[in-house]
Short mmCIF file of C-alpha atoms in Angstrom, two decimals:
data_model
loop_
_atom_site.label_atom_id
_atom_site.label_comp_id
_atom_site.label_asym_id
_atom_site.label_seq_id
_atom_site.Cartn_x
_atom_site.Cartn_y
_atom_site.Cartn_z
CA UNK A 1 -44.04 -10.57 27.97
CA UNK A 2 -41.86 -14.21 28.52
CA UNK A 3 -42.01 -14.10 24.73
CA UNK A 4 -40.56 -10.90 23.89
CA UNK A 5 -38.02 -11.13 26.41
CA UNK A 6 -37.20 -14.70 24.73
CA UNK A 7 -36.75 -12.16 21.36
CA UNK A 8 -34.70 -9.46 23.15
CA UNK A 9 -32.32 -12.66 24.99
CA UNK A 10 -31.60 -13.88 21.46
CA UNK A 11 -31.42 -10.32 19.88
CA UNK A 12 -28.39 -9.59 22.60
CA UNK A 13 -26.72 -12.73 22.04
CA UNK A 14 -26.81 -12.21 18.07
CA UNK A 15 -25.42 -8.94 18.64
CA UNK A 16 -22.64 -10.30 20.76
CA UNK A 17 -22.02 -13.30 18.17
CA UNK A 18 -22.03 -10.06 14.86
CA UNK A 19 -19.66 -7.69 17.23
CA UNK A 20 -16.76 -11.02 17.66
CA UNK A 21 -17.09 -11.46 13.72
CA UNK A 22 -16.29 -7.83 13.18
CA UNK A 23 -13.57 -7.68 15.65
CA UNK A 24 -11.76 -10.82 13.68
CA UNK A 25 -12.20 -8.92 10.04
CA UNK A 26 -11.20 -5.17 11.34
CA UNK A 27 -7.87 -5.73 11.05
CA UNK A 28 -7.98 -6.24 7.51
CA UNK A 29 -9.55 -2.21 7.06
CA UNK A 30 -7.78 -0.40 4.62
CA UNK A 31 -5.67 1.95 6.51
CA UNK A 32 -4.26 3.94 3.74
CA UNK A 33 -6.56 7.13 4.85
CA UNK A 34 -4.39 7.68 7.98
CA UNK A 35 -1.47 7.27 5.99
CA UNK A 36 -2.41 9.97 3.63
CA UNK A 37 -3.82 12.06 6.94
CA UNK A 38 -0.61 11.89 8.83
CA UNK A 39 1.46 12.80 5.88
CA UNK A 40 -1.02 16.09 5.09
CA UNK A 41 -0.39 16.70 8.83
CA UNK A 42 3.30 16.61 8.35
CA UNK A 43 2.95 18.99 5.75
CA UNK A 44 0.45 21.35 7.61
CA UNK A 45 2.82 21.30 10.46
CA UNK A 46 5.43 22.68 8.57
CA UNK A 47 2.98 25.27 7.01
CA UNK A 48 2.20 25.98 10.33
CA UNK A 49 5.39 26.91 11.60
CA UNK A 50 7.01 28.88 8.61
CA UNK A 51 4.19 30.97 8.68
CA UNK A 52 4.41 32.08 12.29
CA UNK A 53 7.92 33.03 12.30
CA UNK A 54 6.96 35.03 9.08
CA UNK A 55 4.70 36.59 10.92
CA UNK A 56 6.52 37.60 13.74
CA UNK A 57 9.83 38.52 11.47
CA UNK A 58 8.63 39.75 7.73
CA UNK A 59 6.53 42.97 6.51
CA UNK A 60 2.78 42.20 6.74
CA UNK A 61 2.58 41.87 2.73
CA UNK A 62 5.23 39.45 2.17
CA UNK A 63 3.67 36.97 5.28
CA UNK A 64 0.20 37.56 3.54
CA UNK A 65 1.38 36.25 0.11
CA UNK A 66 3.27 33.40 1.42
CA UNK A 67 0.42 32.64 3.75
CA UNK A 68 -1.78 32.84 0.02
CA UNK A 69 0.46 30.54 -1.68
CA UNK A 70 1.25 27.66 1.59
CA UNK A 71 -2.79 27.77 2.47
CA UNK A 72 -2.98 26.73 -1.59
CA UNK A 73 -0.25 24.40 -1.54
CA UNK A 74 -1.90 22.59 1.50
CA UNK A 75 -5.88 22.49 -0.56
CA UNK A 76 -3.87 21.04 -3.36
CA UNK A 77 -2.62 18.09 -1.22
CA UNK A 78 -6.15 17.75 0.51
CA UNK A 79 -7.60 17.52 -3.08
CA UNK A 80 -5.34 14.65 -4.07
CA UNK A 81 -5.62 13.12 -0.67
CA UNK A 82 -9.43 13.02 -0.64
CA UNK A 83 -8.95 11.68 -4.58
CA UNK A 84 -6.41 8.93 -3.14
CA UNK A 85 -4.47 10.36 -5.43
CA UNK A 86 -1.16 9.72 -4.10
CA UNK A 87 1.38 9.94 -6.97
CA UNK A 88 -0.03 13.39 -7.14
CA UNK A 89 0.11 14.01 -3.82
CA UNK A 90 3.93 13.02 -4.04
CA UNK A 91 4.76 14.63 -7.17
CA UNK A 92 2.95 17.88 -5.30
CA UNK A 93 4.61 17.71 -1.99
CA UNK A 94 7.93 16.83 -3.48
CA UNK A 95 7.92 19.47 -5.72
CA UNK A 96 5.97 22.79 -5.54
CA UNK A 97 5.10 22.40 -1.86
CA UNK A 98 8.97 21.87 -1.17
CA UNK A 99 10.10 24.64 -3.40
CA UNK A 100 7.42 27.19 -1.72
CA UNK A 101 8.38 26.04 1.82
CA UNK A 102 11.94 27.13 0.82
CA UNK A 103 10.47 30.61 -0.70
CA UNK A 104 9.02 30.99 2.65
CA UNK A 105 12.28 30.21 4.84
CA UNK A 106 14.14 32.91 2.38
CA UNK A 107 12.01 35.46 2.96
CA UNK A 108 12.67 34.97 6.77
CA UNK A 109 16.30 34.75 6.53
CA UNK A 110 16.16 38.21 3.91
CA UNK A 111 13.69 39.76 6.43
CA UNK A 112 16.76 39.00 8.86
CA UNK A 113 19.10 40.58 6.86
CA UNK A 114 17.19 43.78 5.82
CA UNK A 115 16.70 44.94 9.32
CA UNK A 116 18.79 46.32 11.98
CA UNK A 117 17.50 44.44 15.30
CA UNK A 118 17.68 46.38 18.29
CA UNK A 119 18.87 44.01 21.69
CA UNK A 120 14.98 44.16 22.55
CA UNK A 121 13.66 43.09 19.08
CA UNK A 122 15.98 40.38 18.64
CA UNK A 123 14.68 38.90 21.99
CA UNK A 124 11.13 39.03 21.09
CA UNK A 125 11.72 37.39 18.25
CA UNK A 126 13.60 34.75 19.83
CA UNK A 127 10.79 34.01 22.24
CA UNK A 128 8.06 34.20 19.57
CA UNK A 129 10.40 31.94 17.46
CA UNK A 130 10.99 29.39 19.80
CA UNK A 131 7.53 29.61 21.63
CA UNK A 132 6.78 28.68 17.18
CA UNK A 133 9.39 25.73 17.69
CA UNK A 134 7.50 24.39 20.06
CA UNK A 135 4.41 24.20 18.71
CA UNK A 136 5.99 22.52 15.60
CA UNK A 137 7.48 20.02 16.97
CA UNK A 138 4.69 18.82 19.07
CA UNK A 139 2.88 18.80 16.01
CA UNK A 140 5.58 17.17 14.20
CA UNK A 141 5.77 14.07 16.60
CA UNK A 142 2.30 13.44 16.14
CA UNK A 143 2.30 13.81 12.62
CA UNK A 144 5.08 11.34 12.01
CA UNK A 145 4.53 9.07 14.44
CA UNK A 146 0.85 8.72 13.21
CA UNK A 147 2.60 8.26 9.84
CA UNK A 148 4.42 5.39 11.45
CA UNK A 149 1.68 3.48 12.69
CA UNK A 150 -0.60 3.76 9.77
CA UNK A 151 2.76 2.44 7.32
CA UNK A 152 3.24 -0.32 9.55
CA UNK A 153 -0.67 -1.00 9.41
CA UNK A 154 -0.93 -0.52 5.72
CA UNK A 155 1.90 -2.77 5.17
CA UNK A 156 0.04 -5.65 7.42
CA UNK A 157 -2.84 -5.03 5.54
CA UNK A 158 -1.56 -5.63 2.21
CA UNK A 159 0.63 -8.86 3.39
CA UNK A 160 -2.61 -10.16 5.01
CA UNK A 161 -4.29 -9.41 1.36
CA UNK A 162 -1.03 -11.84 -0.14
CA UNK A 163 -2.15 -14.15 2.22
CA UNK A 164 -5.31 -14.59 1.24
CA UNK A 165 -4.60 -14.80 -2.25
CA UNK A 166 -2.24 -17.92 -1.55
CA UNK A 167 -4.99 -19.44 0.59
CA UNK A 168 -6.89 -19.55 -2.79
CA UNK A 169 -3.72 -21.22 -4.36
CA UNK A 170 -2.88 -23.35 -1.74
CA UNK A 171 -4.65 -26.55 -3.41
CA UNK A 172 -3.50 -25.81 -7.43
CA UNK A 173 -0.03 -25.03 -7.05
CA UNK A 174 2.80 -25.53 -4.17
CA UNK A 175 2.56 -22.22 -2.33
CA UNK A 176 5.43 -22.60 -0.48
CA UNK A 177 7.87 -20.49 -2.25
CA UNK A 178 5.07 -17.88 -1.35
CA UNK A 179 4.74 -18.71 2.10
CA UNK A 180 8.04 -18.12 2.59
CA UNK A 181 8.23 -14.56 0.51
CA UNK A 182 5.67 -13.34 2.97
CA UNK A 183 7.65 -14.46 6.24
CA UNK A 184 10.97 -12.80 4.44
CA UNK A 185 8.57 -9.75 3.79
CA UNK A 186 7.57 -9.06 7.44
CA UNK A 187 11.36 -10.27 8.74
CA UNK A 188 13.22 -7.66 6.86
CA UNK A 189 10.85 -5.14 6.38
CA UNK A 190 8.20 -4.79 8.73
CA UNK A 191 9.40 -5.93 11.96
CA UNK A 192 12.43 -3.39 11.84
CA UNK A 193 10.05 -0.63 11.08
CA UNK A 194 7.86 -1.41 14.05
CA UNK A 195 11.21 -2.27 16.34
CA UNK A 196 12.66 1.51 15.17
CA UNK A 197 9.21 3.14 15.37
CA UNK A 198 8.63 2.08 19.30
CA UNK A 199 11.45 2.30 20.34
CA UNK A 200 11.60 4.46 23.45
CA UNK A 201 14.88 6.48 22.50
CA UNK A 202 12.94 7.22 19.14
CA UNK A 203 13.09 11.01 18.23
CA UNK A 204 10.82 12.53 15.32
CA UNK A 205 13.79 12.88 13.44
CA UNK A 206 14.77 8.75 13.74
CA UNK A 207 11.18 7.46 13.28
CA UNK A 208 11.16 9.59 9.76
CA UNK A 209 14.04 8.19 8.81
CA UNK A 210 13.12 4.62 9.50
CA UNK A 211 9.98 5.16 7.36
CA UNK A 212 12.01 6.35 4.43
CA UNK A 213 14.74 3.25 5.26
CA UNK A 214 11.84 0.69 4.99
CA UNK A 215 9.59 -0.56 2.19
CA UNK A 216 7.37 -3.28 1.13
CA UNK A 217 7.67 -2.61 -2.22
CA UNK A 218 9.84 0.51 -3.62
CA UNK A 219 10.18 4.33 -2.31
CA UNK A 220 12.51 4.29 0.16
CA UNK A 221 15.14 6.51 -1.75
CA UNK A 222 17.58 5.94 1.27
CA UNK A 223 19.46 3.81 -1.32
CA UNK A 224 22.59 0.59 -0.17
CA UNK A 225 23.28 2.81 2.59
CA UNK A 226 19.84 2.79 4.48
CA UNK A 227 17.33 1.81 2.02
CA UNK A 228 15.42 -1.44 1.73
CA UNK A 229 13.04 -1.73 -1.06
CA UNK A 230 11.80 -5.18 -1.03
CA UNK A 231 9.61 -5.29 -4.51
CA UNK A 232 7.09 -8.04 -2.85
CA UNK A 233 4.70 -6.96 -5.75
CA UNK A 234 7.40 -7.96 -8.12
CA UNK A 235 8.75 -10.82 -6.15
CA UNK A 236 5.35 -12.19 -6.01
CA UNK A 237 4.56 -12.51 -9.06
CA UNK A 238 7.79 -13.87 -9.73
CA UNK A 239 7.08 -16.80 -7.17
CA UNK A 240 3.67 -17.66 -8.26
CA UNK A 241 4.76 -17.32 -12.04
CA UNK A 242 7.46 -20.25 -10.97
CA UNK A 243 4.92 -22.34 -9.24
CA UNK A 244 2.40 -22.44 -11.46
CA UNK A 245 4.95 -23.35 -14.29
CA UNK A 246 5.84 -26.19 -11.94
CA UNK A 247 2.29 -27.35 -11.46
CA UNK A 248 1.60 -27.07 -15.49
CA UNK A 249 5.25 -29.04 -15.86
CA UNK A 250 4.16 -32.11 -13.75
CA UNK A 251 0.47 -31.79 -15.76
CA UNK A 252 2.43 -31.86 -18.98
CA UNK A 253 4.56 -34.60 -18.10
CA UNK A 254 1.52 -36.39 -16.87
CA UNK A 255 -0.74 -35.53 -19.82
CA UNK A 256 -0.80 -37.86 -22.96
CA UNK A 257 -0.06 -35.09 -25.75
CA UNK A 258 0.51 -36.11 -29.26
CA UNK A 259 4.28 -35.20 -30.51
CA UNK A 260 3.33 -32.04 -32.42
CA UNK A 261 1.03 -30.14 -29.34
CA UNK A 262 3.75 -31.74 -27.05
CA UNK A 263 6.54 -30.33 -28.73
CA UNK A 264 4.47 -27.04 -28.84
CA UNK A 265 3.33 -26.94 -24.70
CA UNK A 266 6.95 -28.35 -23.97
CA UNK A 267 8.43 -25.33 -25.67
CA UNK A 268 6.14 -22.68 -24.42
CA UNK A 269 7.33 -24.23 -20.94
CA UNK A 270 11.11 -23.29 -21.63
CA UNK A 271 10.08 -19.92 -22.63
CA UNK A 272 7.81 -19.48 -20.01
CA UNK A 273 10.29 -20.26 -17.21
CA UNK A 274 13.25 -18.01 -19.13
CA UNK A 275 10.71 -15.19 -19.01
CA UNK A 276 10.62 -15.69 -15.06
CA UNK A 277 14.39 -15.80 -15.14
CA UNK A 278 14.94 -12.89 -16.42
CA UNK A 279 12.32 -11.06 -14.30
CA UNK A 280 13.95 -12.72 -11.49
CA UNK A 281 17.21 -11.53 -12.60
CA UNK A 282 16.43 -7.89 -12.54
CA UNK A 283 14.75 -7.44 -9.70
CA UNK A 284 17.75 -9.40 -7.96
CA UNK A 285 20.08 -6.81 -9.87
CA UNK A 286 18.12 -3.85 -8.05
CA UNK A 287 19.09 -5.52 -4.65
CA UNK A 288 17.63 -3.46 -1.98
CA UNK A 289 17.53 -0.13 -4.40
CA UNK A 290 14.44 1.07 -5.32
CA UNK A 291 13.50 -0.37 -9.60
CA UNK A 292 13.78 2.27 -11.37
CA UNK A 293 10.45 2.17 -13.75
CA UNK A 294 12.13 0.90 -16.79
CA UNK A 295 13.11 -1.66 -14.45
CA UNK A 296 9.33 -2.59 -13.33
CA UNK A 297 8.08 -1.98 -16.91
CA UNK A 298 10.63 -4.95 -17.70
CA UNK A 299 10.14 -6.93 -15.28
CA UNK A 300 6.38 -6.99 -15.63
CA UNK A 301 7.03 -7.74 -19.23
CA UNK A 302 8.69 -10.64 -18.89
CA UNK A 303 5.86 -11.79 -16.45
CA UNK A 304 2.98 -11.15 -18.70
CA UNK A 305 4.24 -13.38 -21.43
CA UNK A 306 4.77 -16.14 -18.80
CA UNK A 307 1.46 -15.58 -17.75
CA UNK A 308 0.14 -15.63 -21.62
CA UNK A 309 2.30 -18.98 -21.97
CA UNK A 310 0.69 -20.19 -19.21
CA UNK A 311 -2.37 -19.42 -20.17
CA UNK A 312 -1.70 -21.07 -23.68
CA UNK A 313 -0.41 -24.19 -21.92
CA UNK A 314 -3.39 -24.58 -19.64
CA UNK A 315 -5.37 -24.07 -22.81
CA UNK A 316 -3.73 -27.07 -24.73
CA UNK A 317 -4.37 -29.29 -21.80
CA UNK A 318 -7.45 -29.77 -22.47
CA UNK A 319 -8.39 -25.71 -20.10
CA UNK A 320 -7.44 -26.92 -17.07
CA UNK A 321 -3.99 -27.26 -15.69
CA UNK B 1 -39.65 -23.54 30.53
CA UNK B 2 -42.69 -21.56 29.52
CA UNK B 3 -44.17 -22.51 26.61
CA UNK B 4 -44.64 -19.03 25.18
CA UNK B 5 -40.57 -18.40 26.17
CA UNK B 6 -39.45 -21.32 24.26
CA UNK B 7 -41.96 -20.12 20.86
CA UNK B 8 -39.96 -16.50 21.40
CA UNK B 9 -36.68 -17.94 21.02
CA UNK B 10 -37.79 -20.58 18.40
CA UNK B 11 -38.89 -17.45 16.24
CA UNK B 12 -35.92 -15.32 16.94
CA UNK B 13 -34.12 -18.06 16.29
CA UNK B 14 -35.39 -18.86 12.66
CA UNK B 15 -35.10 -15.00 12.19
CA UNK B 16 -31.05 -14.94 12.55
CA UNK B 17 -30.99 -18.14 10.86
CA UNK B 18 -32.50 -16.40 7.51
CA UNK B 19 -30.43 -13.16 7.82
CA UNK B 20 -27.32 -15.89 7.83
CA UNK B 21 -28.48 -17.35 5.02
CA UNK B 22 -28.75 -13.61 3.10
CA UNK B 23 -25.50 -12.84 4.46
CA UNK B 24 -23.65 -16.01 2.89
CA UNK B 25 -25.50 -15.63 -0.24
CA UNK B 26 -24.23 -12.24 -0.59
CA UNK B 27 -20.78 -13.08 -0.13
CA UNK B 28 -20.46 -16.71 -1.82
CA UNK B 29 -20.86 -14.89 -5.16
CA UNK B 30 -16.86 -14.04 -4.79
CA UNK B 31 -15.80 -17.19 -3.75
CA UNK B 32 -17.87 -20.05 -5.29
CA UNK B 33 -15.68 -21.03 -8.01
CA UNK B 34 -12.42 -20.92 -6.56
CA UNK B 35 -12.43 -24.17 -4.97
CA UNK B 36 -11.16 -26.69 -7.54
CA UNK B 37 -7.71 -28.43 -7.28
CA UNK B 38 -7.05 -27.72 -10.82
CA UNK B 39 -5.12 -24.78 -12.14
CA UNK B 40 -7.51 -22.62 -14.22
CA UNK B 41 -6.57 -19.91 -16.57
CA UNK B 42 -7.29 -17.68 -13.70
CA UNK B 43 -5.18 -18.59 -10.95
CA UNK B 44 -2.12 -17.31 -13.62
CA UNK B 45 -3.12 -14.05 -12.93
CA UNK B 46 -0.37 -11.36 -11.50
CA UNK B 47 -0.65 -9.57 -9.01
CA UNK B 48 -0.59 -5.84 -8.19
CA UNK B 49 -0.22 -5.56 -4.36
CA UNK B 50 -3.94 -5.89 -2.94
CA UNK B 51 -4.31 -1.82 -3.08
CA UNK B 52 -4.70 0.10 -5.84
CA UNK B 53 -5.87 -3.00 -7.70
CA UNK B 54 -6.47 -2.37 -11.40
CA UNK B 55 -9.65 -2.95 -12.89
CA UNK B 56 -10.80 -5.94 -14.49
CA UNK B 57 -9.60 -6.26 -18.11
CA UNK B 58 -10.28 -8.23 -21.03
CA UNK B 59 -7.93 -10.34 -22.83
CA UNK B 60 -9.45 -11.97 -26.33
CA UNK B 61 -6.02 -14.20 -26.85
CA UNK B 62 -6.34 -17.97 -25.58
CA UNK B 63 -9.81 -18.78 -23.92
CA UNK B 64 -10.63 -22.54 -24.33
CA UNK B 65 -11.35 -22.93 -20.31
CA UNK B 66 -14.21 -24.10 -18.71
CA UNK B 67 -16.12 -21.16 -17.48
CA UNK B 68 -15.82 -22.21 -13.62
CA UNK B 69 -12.05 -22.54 -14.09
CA UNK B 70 -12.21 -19.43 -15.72
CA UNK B 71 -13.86 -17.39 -13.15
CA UNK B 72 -11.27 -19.50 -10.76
CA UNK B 73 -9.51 -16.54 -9.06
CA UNK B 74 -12.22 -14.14 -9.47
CA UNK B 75 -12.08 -13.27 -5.60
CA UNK B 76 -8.43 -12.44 -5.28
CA UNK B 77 -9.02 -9.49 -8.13
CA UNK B 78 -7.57 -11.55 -11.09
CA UNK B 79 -9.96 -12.08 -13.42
CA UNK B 80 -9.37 -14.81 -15.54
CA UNK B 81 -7.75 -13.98 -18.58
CA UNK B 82 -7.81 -11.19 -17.50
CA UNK B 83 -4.40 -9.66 -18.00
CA UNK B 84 -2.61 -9.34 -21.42
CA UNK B 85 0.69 -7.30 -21.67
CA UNK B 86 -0.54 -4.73 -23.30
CA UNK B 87 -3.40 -4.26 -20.84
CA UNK B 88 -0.91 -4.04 -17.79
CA UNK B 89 2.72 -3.67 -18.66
CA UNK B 90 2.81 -0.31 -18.10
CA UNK B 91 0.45 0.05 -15.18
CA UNK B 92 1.01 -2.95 -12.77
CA UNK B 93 3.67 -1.11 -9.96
CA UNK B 94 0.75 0.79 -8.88
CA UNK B 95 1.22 0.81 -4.71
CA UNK B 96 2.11 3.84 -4.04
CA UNK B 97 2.58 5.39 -0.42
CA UNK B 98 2.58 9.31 0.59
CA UNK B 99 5.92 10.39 1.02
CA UNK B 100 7.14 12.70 3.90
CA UNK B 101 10.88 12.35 3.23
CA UNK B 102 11.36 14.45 0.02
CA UNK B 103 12.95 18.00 0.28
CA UNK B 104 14.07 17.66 4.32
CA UNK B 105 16.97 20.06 3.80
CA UNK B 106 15.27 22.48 1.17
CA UNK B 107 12.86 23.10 4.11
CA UNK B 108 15.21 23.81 7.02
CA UNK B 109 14.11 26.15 9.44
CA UNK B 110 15.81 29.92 9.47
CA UNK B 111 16.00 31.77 12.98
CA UNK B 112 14.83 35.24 12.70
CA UNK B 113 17.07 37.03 14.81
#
């Protein structure tokens, strides 16, 4: 009996000792599932709404085929949301989902037009209309300001993923060009988010547009005016490209080449560090406007032959830099 | 204590101790070769944003490291020589987030009456 309670003492504390350990790694949990789930709400929401004025304002026929094509439109985005599909869930929403949503408010407003309201009727309607209002934006504000949250978490998840990564640098090249890119990262981007998103005067209306003002990398179309696309991807890369040509520039200088393979890693070096110029240089043109994909098609052009130099460098020294 | 207590925690001890033991073997397989002090050909890896992560490629071009420098940033999802430009010039701005901005005026709401 003493024994198995010895087993079921130890068994409790183990369980404590598992529970701490998975309370210090949750926060690095993908949260890019609520994302996509709060933006599908914001999109049902809508759905929701258009479809209950129809309702309460069109001919049967025309809500039932509107109802056909929104209740399609919303599948579609729950099939590339379940696929983490998300450029297709953008391209989807921004297009077909948008132009149907607009269908739907025109058949309202020509339902409006094509019928003589009587005193009573028009009252009814504005009751069932804003009683429809109502509704909407309840489920609006949770929609968005789930959308919110899960940004801000996503955008703490992938900065703590950065993190690691320079952990793993930390003791082959100087990582604090890196260091610093992260603290800019969560200065200017994701502390401004969170301060606009609780904020206690924060309406639906404001925390959407501080989600669209604010991104880690690009998408925030807001452009100079309220947009700030930070390319941290790009800028990244950009930083650890320069270190590591630092790091391979003291092992050169350090390393007892002959004249020929010296000449050869020393001008592979100057190549390698105009490549990272000019990536730095256009993604410092784009400022805080989104890069355009010829941009980032550039950009990571210039980066991959840095890396290949780098690679070729390491190579000549002997495979280790 | 009792003896037959002390033999009960004594075996429950040596039972956590060997499901530690699977536990770090599991996970040491990312990790074991990235902690050198010398630059390998795969800490020159770049980066695409810690989502979305492309998968592993191969590149055939320069190879003459060691294979523990080569494996050297295996656990941050850059394989070693693992990116050419051909491989990822085109694909590497892959983070994407949903967007709930587009359209806002296209989808203002009409009053009925």
């Amino acid at each position: 009996m003493k024994m198995i309670f010895g087993i079921a003492m130890f068994a409790i504390l183990a369980t404590a000792v598992f529970a701490a350990e998975d309370a210090s790694t949750a926060q690095l949990t993908d949260p890019t599932g609520s994302l996509t789930g709060s933006a599908l709400a914001e999109a049902k929401c809508r759905v929701d709404f258009v479809l209950a004025v129809l309702d309460a304002a069109a001919a049967e026929e025309i809500y039932a085929q509107h109802m056909a094509t929104l209740t399609g439109d919303i599948t579609h985005l729950e099939e590339y949301a379940q696929a983490n599909d998300l450029r297709a869930f953008n391209g989807y929403r921004g297009s077909t989902y948008v132009d149907h949503m607009k269908d739907a408010w025109n058949a309202v407003r020509e339902a409006k037009a094509n019928r003589n309201q009587t005193a009573e009727e028009k009252e009814t309607l504005r009751s069932e209309y804003n009683a429809a209002l109502e509704t909407y934006n309840t489920c609006n504000a949770g929609a968005i300001g789930g959308f919110a949250t899960a940004k801000i978490s996503r955008y703490e998840y992938v900065v703590s993923n950065y993190e690691e990564k320079i952990q793993q640098l930390k003791n082959k090249i100087d990582t604090t060009g890196l260091e610093a890119l992260l603290a800019n990262a969560k200065q200017e981007i994701i502390e401004p988010l969170k301060a606009l998103v609780s904020s206690t005067s924060a309406t639906p209306h404001g925390i959407r547009e501080a989600v669209g003002s604010y991104c880690l990398m690009d998408g925030c179309q807001g452009g100079a005016t309220t947009g700030v696309n930070f390319h941290l991807e790009e800028k990244y890369n950009i930083e650890k490209m320069g270190a590591v040509m630092q790091e391979l520039q003291l092992k050169v200088n350090a390393a007892n080449l002959g004249t020929d393979k010296g000449k050869n890693v020393r001008d592979n070096l100057a190549l390698m560090a105009e490549h990272i110029d000019n990536a730095k240089n256009a993604v410092d043109s784009a400022g805080n406007l989104e890069l355009t994909s010829e941009q980032k098609k550039a950009v990571m052009s210039y980066l991959e032959q840095a890396s290949g130099l780098a690679k070729q460098i390491i190579a000549a020294l002997g495979g280790s830099g | 204590m009792d003896k037959i207590y002390l033999f009960g925690m004594a075996v429950a001890a040596a039972l956590l101790l060997l499901g530690c033991a699977g536990g770090n073997a599991e996970t040491g397989a990312g990790t074991g070769t990235t902690s050198g002090t010398s630059l390998g050909t795969g800490d020159v890896g770049l980066d695409s944003g810690g989502v979305d992560e492309l998968p592993p490629l191969t590149d055939e071009g320069v190879g003459t490291a060691s294979a523990d420098e080569v494996a050297g940033d295996a656990s941050a999802g850059t394989a070693a020589d693992a990116l050419s430009a051909s491989d990822l010039g085109l694909e590497s701005g892959n983070y994407t987030e949903p967007d709930i901005t587009q359209g806002e005026a296209d989808m203002e709401p009409v009053e009925p009456f």
